[in-house]
Short mmCIF file of C-alpha atoms in Angstrom, two decimals:
data_model
loop_
_atom_site.label_atom_id
_atom_site.label_comp_id
_atom_site.label_asym_id
_atom_site.label_seq_id
_atom_site.Cartn_x
_atom_site.Cartn_y
_atom_site.Cartn_z
CA UNK P 1 -44.33 16.85 -70.49
CA UNK P 2 -45.46 13.46 -70.07
CA UNK P 3 -44.58 11.81 -66.77
CA UNK P 4 -42.53 8.54 -67.35
CA UNK P 5 -44.61 5.50 -66.52
CA UNK P 6 -41.90 4.14 -64.22
CA UNK P 7 -42.18 7.40 -62.06
CA UNK P 8 -46.06 7.35 -61.84
CA UNK P 9 -46.21 3.78 -60.22
CA UNK P 10 -45.17 2.40 -56.89
CA UNK P 11 -43.90 -0.95 -57.84
CA UNK P 12 -43.31 -3.82 -55.80
CA UNK P 13 -39.56 -4.52 -55.99
CA UNK P 14 -39.94 -7.91 -57.49
CA UNK P 15 -41.97 -6.33 -60.30
CA UNK P 16 -39.82 -3.36 -60.84
CA UNK P 17 -38.26 -2.14 -64.15
CA UNK P 18 -36.42 -4.84 -65.96
CA UNK P 19 -33.10 -3.45 -65.29
CA UNK P 20 -33.35 -3.59 -61.60
CA UNK P 21 -35.38 -6.65 -60.90
CA UNK P 22 -34.44 -10.24 -60.52
CA UNK P 23 -35.92 -12.99 -62.60
CA UNK P 24 -38.30 -14.89 -60.28
CA UNK P 25 -39.86 -17.69 -62.32
CA UNK P 26 -43.19 -18.91 -60.90
CA UNK P 27 -43.05 -22.29 -59.24
CA UNK P 28 -45.03 -25.13 -60.75
CA UNK P 29 -46.40 -25.87 -57.35
CA UNK P 30 -48.75 -22.88 -57.63
CA UNK P 31 -50.14 -23.55 -60.93
CA UNK P 32 -53.40 -25.32 -61.70
CA UNK P 33 -54.05 -25.60 -58.07
CA UNK P 34 -56.96 -23.11 -58.05
CA UNK P 35 -55.06 -20.87 -55.80
CA UNK P 36 -54.19 -18.41 -58.62
CA UNK P 37 -55.14 -14.87 -57.72
CA UNK P 38 -57.75 -14.49 -60.50
CA UNK P 39 -58.34 -10.79 -60.81
CA UNK P 40 -55.06 -9.90 -59.13
CA UNK P 41 -53.79 -7.27 -61.53
CA UNK P 42 -50.89 -6.24 -59.38
CA UNK P 43 -48.73 -6.51 -62.33
CA UNK P 44 -47.54 -3.45 -64.23
CA UNK P 45 -48.78 -1.65 -67.30
CA UNK P 46 -45.22 -1.99 -68.72
CA UNK P 47 -43.82 -5.44 -69.27
CA UNK P 48 -40.88 -6.38 -66.99
CA UNK P 49 -38.76 -8.50 -69.30
CA UNK P 50 -38.01 -11.01 -66.52
CA UNK P 51 -41.60 -11.72 -66.11
CA UNK P 52 -42.11 -12.20 -69.69
CA UNK P 53 -39.27 -14.74 -69.80
CA UNK P 54 -40.82 -16.44 -66.68
CA UNK P 55 -44.11 -16.88 -68.54
CA UNK P 56 -42.36 -18.57 -71.39
CA UNK P 57 -40.28 -20.77 -69.03
CA UNK P 58 -43.19 -21.75 -66.98
CA UNK P 59 -43.47 -25.68 -67.42
CA UNK P 60 -46.82 -26.37 -65.80
CA UNK P 61 -49.30 -24.95 -68.30
CA UNK P 62 -51.11 -27.47 -70.25
CA UNK P 63 -53.94 -27.07 -72.75
CA UNK P 64 -56.89 -27.21 -70.50
CA UNK P 65 -59.45 -29.39 -72.28
CA UNK P 66 -61.30 -31.01 -69.48
CA UNK P 67 -64.65 -30.64 -71.00
CA UNK P 68 -66.02 -27.92 -68.70
CA UNK P 69 -67.90 -25.10 -70.32
CA UNK P 70 -65.98 -22.01 -70.64
CA UNK P 71 -67.00 -18.95 -72.56
CA UNK P 72 -64.33 -16.50 -71.48
CA UNK P 73 -62.36 -14.55 -74.05
CA UNK P 74 -58.92 -15.91 -73.63
CA UNK P 75 -57.41 -12.51 -72.55
CA UNK P 76 -59.81 -12.66 -69.52
CA UNK P 77 -57.76 -15.58 -68.28
CA UNK P 78 -54.41 -13.87 -68.60
CA UNK P 79 -55.11 -10.33 -67.35
CA UNK P 80 -57.34 -7.26 -67.81
CA UNK P 81 -57.14 -4.13 -69.66
CA UNK P 82 -55.39 -1.47 -67.72
CA UNK P 83 -55.13 2.35 -67.88
CA UNK P 84 -51.93 3.42 -69.31
CA UNK T 1 -55.52 1.30 -72.47
CA UNK T 2 -52.74 -1.34 -71.75
CA UNK T 3 -52.98 -4.85 -70.94
CA UNK T 4 -52.19 -5.81 -67.39
CA UNK T 5 -51.47 -9.38 -66.79
CA UNK T 6 -52.69 -11.35 -63.62
CA UNK T 7 -50.09 -12.35 -61.12
CA UNK T 8 -50.80 -16.01 -62.26
CA UNK T 9 -52.08 -16.06 -65.73
CA UNK T 10 -53.95 -19.21 -66.57
CA UNK T 11 -52.38 -20.01 -69.92
CA UNK T 12 -53.81 -23.57 -70.32
CA UNK T 13 -57.34 -22.18 -69.85
CA UNK T 14 -56.63 -19.28 -72.16
CA UNK T 15 -55.36 -21.57 -74.84
CA UNK T 16 -58.54 -23.61 -74.69
CA UNK T 17 -60.65 -20.36 -74.94
CA UNK T 18 -58.61 -19.07 -77.90
CA UNK T 19 -59.22 -22.53 -79.77
CA UNK T 20 -62.91 -22.29 -78.98
CA UNK T 21 -62.95 -18.72 -80.36
CA UNK T 22 -61.18 -19.97 -83.60
CA UNK T 23 -63.72 -22.79 -83.95
CA UNK T 24 -66.63 -20.34 -83.53
CA UNK T 25 -65.51 -18.77 -86.79
CA UNK T 26 -66.21 -20.58 -90.01
CA UNK T 27 -63.70 -18.70 -92.23
CA UNK T 28 -60.09 -18.73 -91.91
CA UNK T 29 -59.86 -15.04 -92.47
CA UNK T 30 -61.94 -14.43 -89.53
CA UNK T 31 -59.93 -16.68 -87.42
CA UNK T 32 -56.87 -14.80 -88.51
CA UNK T 33 -58.58 -11.57 -87.34
CA UNK T 34 -59.11 -13.17 -83.99
CA UNK T 35 -55.48 -13.63 -83.61
CA UNK T 36 -54.82 -10.12 -84.63
CA UNK T 37 -57.32 -8.78 -82.06
CA UNK T 38 -55.71 -10.98 -79.35
CA UNK T 39 -52.33 -9.62 -80.36
CA UNK T 40 -53.63 -6.00 -80.23
CA UNK T 41 -55.31 -6.54 -76.87
CA UNK T 42 -52.13 -7.91 -75.24
CA UNK T 43 -49.87 -5.21 -76.82
CA UNK T 44 -46.39 -5.32 -77.65
CA UNK T 45 -45.13 -5.37 -74.19
CA UNK T 46 -46.89 -8.61 -73.57
CA UNK T 47 -46.33 -10.29 -76.98
CA UNK T 48 -44.31 -13.08 -75.12
CA UNK T 49 -47.80 -14.05 -73.52
CA UNK T 50 -49.16 -14.52 -77.10
CA UNK T 51 -46.23 -16.70 -77.99
CA UNK T 52 -46.81 -18.67 -74.83
CA UNK T 53 -50.40 -19.55 -75.84
CA UNK T 54 -48.77 -20.95 -79.09
CA UNK T 55 -46.49 -22.78 -76.95
CA UNK T 56 -49.19 -24.38 -74.84
CA UNK T 57 -51.19 -25.37 -77.96
CA UNK T 58 -48.08 -26.69 -79.71
CA UNK T 59 -47.10 -28.71 -76.67
CA UNK T 60 -50.28 -30.16 -75.29
CA UNK T 61 -53.35 -29.42 -77.42
CA UNK T 62 -55.12 -32.02 -79.64
CA UNK T 63 -53.79 -32.21 -83.16
CA UNK T 64 -57.17 -30.65 -84.45
CA UNK T 65 -56.67 -27.59 -82.33
CA UNK T 66 -52.99 -27.29 -83.35
CA UNK T 67 -54.11 -27.45 -86.92
CA UNK T 68 -56.87 -24.92 -86.60
CA UNK T 69 -54.33 -22.47 -84.92
CA UNK T 70 -51.49 -23.03 -87.14
CA UNK T 71 -53.62 -22.46 -90.32
CA UNK T 72 -55.12 -19.27 -88.93
CA UNK T 73 -51.53 -18.05 -88.22
CA UNK T 74 -50.38 -18.97 -91.51
CA UNK T 75 -53.08 -17.14 -93.21
CA UNK T 76 -51.97 -14.06 -91.45
CA UNK T 77 -48.32 -14.75 -92.50
CA UNK T 78 -49.36 -15.25 -96.19
CA UNK T 79 -51.53 -12.19 -96.26
CA UNK T 80 -49.14 -9.51 -94.60
CA UNK T 81 -51.35 -9.65 -91.41
CA UNK T 82 -48.94 -11.31 -89.01
CA UNK T 83 -49.94 -11.00 -85.37
CA UNK T 84 -46.39 -10.07 -84.45
CA UNK T 85 -44.30 -8.26 -82.03
CA UNK T 86 -41.58 -5.66 -82.09
CA UNK T 87 -38.29 -5.58 -80.28
CA UNK T 88 -36.50 -2.39 -80.02
CA UNK T 89 -32.85 -2.57 -80.92
CA UNK T 90 -29.73 -0.21 -80.32
CA UNK T 91 -31.19 0.21 -76.71
CA UNK T 92 -34.20 2.18 -78.04
CA UNK T 93 -37.20 1.03 -75.96
CA UNK T 94 -40.20 -0.12 -77.82
CA UNK T 95 -42.51 1.94 -75.69
CA UNK T 96 -41.41 5.36 -76.44
CA UNK T 97 -42.38 8.20 -73.90
CA UNK T 98 -45.79 9.51 -75.06
CA UNK T 99 -44.34 12.99 -76.20
CA UNK T 100 -41.66 11.37 -78.18
CA UNK T 101 -43.82 8.88 -79.86
CA UNK T 102 -46.23 11.64 -80.86
CA UNK T 103 -43.34 13.95 -82.13
CA UNK T 104 -41.71 10.86 -83.85
CA UNK T 105 -44.90 9.79 -85.68
CA UNK T 106 -43.54 6.29 -86.18
CA UNK T 107 -40.09 7.27 -87.65
CA UNK T 108 -38.09 6.39 -84.56
CA UNK T 109 -40.28 3.29 -83.96
CA UNK T 110 -39.86 2.12 -87.69
CA UNK T 111 -36.10 2.76 -87.41
CA UNK T 112 -35.80 0.86 -84.03
CA UNK T 113 -37.90 -2.09 -84.77
CA UNK T 114 -39.85 -4.29 -87.17
CA UNK T 115 -42.88 -6.43 -86.77
CA UNK T 116 -41.66 -10.03 -86.17
CA UNK T 117 -43.51 -13.14 -86.51
CA UNK T 118 -43.35 -15.56 -83.49
CA UNK T 119 -40.12 -17.48 -84.58
CA UNK T 120 -38.42 -14.39 -85.84
CA UNK T 121 -39.36 -12.77 -82.64
CA UNK T 122 -37.85 -15.54 -80.41
CA UNK T 123 -34.68 -15.67 -82.69
CA UNK T 124 -33.96 -12.00 -82.49
CA UNK T 125 -34.78 -11.84 -78.79
CA UNK T 126 -32.27 -14.66 -78.20
CA UNK T 127 -29.50 -13.67 -80.71
CA UNK T 128 -29.06 -10.06 -80.41
CA UNK T 129 -29.18 -6.97 -78.13
CA UNK T 130 -32.73 -5.63 -77.85
CA UNK T 131 -34.79 -3.59 -75.39
CA UNK T 132 -35.71 -6.75 -73.44
CA UNK T 133 -33.36 -8.68 -71.20
CA UNK T 134 -31.74 -11.53 -73.09
CA UNK T 135 -33.80 -14.59 -73.60
CA UNK T 136 -32.02 -17.63 -72.01
CA UNK T 137 -31.22 -20.44 -74.31
CA UNK T 138 -33.39 -23.06 -72.53
CA UNK T 139 -36.46 -20.81 -72.90
CA UNK T 140 -35.54 -20.11 -76.57
CA UNK T 141 -35.33 -23.88 -77.32
CA UNK T 142 -38.58 -24.97 -75.46
CA UNK T 143 -40.55 -22.11 -77.06
CA UNK T 144 -39.23 -22.68 -80.56
CA UNK T 145 -39.83 -26.31 -80.45
CA UNK T 146 -43.26 -25.87 -79.39
CA UNK T 147 -44.06 -23.36 -82.12
CA UNK T 148 -42.48 -25.72 -84.78
CA UNK T 149 -44.65 -28.59 -83.50
CA UNK T 150 -47.65 -26.47 -83.79
CA UNK T 151 -47.05 -25.80 -87.34
CA UNK T 152 -46.05 -29.44 -87.99
CA UNK T 153 -49.67 -30.32 -87.46
CA UNK T 154 -50.53 -28.74 -90.63
CA UNK T 155 -48.19 -29.38 -93.77
CA UNK T 156 -49.83 -26.50 -95.81
CA UNK T 157 -49.32 -24.00 -92.77
CA UNK T 158 -45.85 -25.35 -92.27
CA UNK T 159 -45.01 -24.76 -95.98
CA UNK T 160 -46.26 -21.11 -95.72
CA UNK T 161 -44.20 -20.48 -92.59
CA UNK T 162 -40.96 -21.79 -93.88
CA UNK T 163 -41.54 -19.79 -97.21
CA UNK T 164 -42.07 -16.67 -95.22
CA UNK T 165 -38.90 -17.26 -93.19
CA UNK T 166 -36.87 -17.97 -96.28
CA UNK T 167 -38.22 -14.67 -97.79
CA UNK T 168 -37.39 -12.89 -94.74
CA UNK T 169 -33.89 -14.17 -94.57
CA UNK T 170 -33.29 -13.50 -98.34
CA UNK T 171 -34.55 -9.83 -98.16
CA UNK T 172 -33.02 -8.99 -94.85
CA UNK T 173 -29.42 -9.66 -95.74
CA UNK T 174 -28.83 -5.81 -95.70
CA UNK T 175 -29.30 -5.25 -92.09
CA UNK T 176 -32.71 -5.64 -90.71
CA UNK T 177 -31.50 -8.32 -88.53
CA UNK T 178 -28.11 -8.74 -86.70
CA UNK T 179 -25.63 -11.17 -88.60
CA UNK T 180 -26.22 -13.69 -85.84
CA UNK T 181 -29.91 -13.38 -85.93
CA UNK T 182 -29.98 -13.81 -89.61
CA UNK T 183 -27.77 -16.84 -89.64
CA UNK T 184 -29.74 -18.50 -86.79
CA UNK T 185 -32.99 -17.74 -88.53
CA UNK T 186 -31.48 -19.22 -91.68
CA UNK T 187 -30.36 -22.30 -89.98
CA UNK T 188 -33.80 -22.69 -88.25
CA UNK T 189 -35.81 -22.67 -91.41
CA UNK T 190 -32.97 -24.92 -93.34
CA UNK T 191 -33.34 -27.63 -90.68
CA UNK T 192 -36.97 -27.53 -90.39
CA UNK T 193 -37.39 -27.77 -94.10
CA UNK T 194 -35.07 -30.68 -94.04
CA UNK T 195 -37.64 -32.51 -91.87
CA UNK T 196 -35.90 -32.47 -88.56
CA UNK T 197 -38.02 -33.03 -85.52
CA UNK T 198 -38.92 -29.82 -83.87
CA UNK T 199 -36.83 -30.29 -80.60
CA UNK T 200 -33.91 -31.21 -82.61
CA UNK T 201 -34.16 -28.10 -84.80
CA UNK T 202 -34.52 -25.93 -81.79
CA UNK T 203 -31.55 -27.59 -79.95
CA UNK T 204 -29.24 -27.34 -82.93
CA UNK T 205 -30.05 -23.65 -83.61
CA UNK T 206 -29.83 -22.76 -79.88
CA UNK T 207 -26.49 -24.55 -79.12
CA UNK T 208 -24.71 -24.22 -82.32
CA UNK T 209 -21.69 -21.91 -82.53
CA UNK T 210 -22.58 -19.49 -85.23
CA UNK T 211 -20.13 -17.63 -87.14
CA UNK T 212 -21.02 -14.40 -89.03
CA UNK T 213 -22.61 -15.30 -92.23
CA UNK T 214 -20.53 -15.08 -95.42
CA UNK T 215 -21.84 -14.08 -98.73
CA UNK T 216 -21.28 -17.74 -99.86
CA UNK T 217 -23.42 -19.04 -97.02
CA UNK T 218 -26.35 -16.62 -97.66
CA UNK T 219 -26.12 -17.23 -101.47
CA UNK T 220 -26.26 -20.89 -100.79
CA UNK T 221 -29.34 -20.48 -98.54
CA UNK T 222 -31.22 -17.98 -100.43
CA UNK T 223 -30.50 -19.43 -103.71
CA UNK T 224 -29.47 -15.87 -105.15
CA UNK T 225 -26.76 -13.36 -104.95
CA UNK T 226 -26.82 -11.08 -101.92
#
């Protein structure tokens, strides 16, 4: 029998299952400052709905067209593949 | 494999990268495939991140970038290759336990969810009970306005999307959406087709008090008996 995903991870409380977590939208102050934790994959392999809402609510993301070279796939700016 | 988002995704940078990936493809069908691959890579759970990229481009990218993305999206909509997401309904989670998903071989998923384009996804998420937490009105309004702005950059793409939504409303009157979702989606495309500004369309749809659709209202909208 497959082990439920929610039982196989030790999740920070703020990133727990959607029905128990509290919406914690990111603050604009941490965005675009270069302080983002690139490579931090402390997220989940299931989507906590409040986090998805926070991404959509986040007001401080603008199309980054400053002319600097960038050859990344867009996914690599958002996260990374993880093992289910 | 499943996608795992960073704690602080860089949507602005990702949006630019996406546009550059699209610019590198000379054919619209290939640009549409780029979107499908991105959608697959993010997965159903993180489909809202895909929508966020559309929002960022719709809100802040140059018009040329908006047009490129809108027309690639429209190509997918027109050819049944929508980079869409699913929302489980009736309390059934979209991500079924592995054993159940294998046993169900798609039947349970098919009965509980349908692939939704970005505007339909936002509308259903906002309007009816799904497997996700409810989408707040202000987030719905902001996101819808941005997606509408994106498509307003290209009249042909806008016409394709409006036609697709009309067809969805006309064909889904028998239960694919809740009555509220159906009415709201119909109101959205009606206001959008009437030339209202994106923010006004979104605000109207988000804030209006909706009553369950009547046969008359649906017939008026779809132009045929339902």
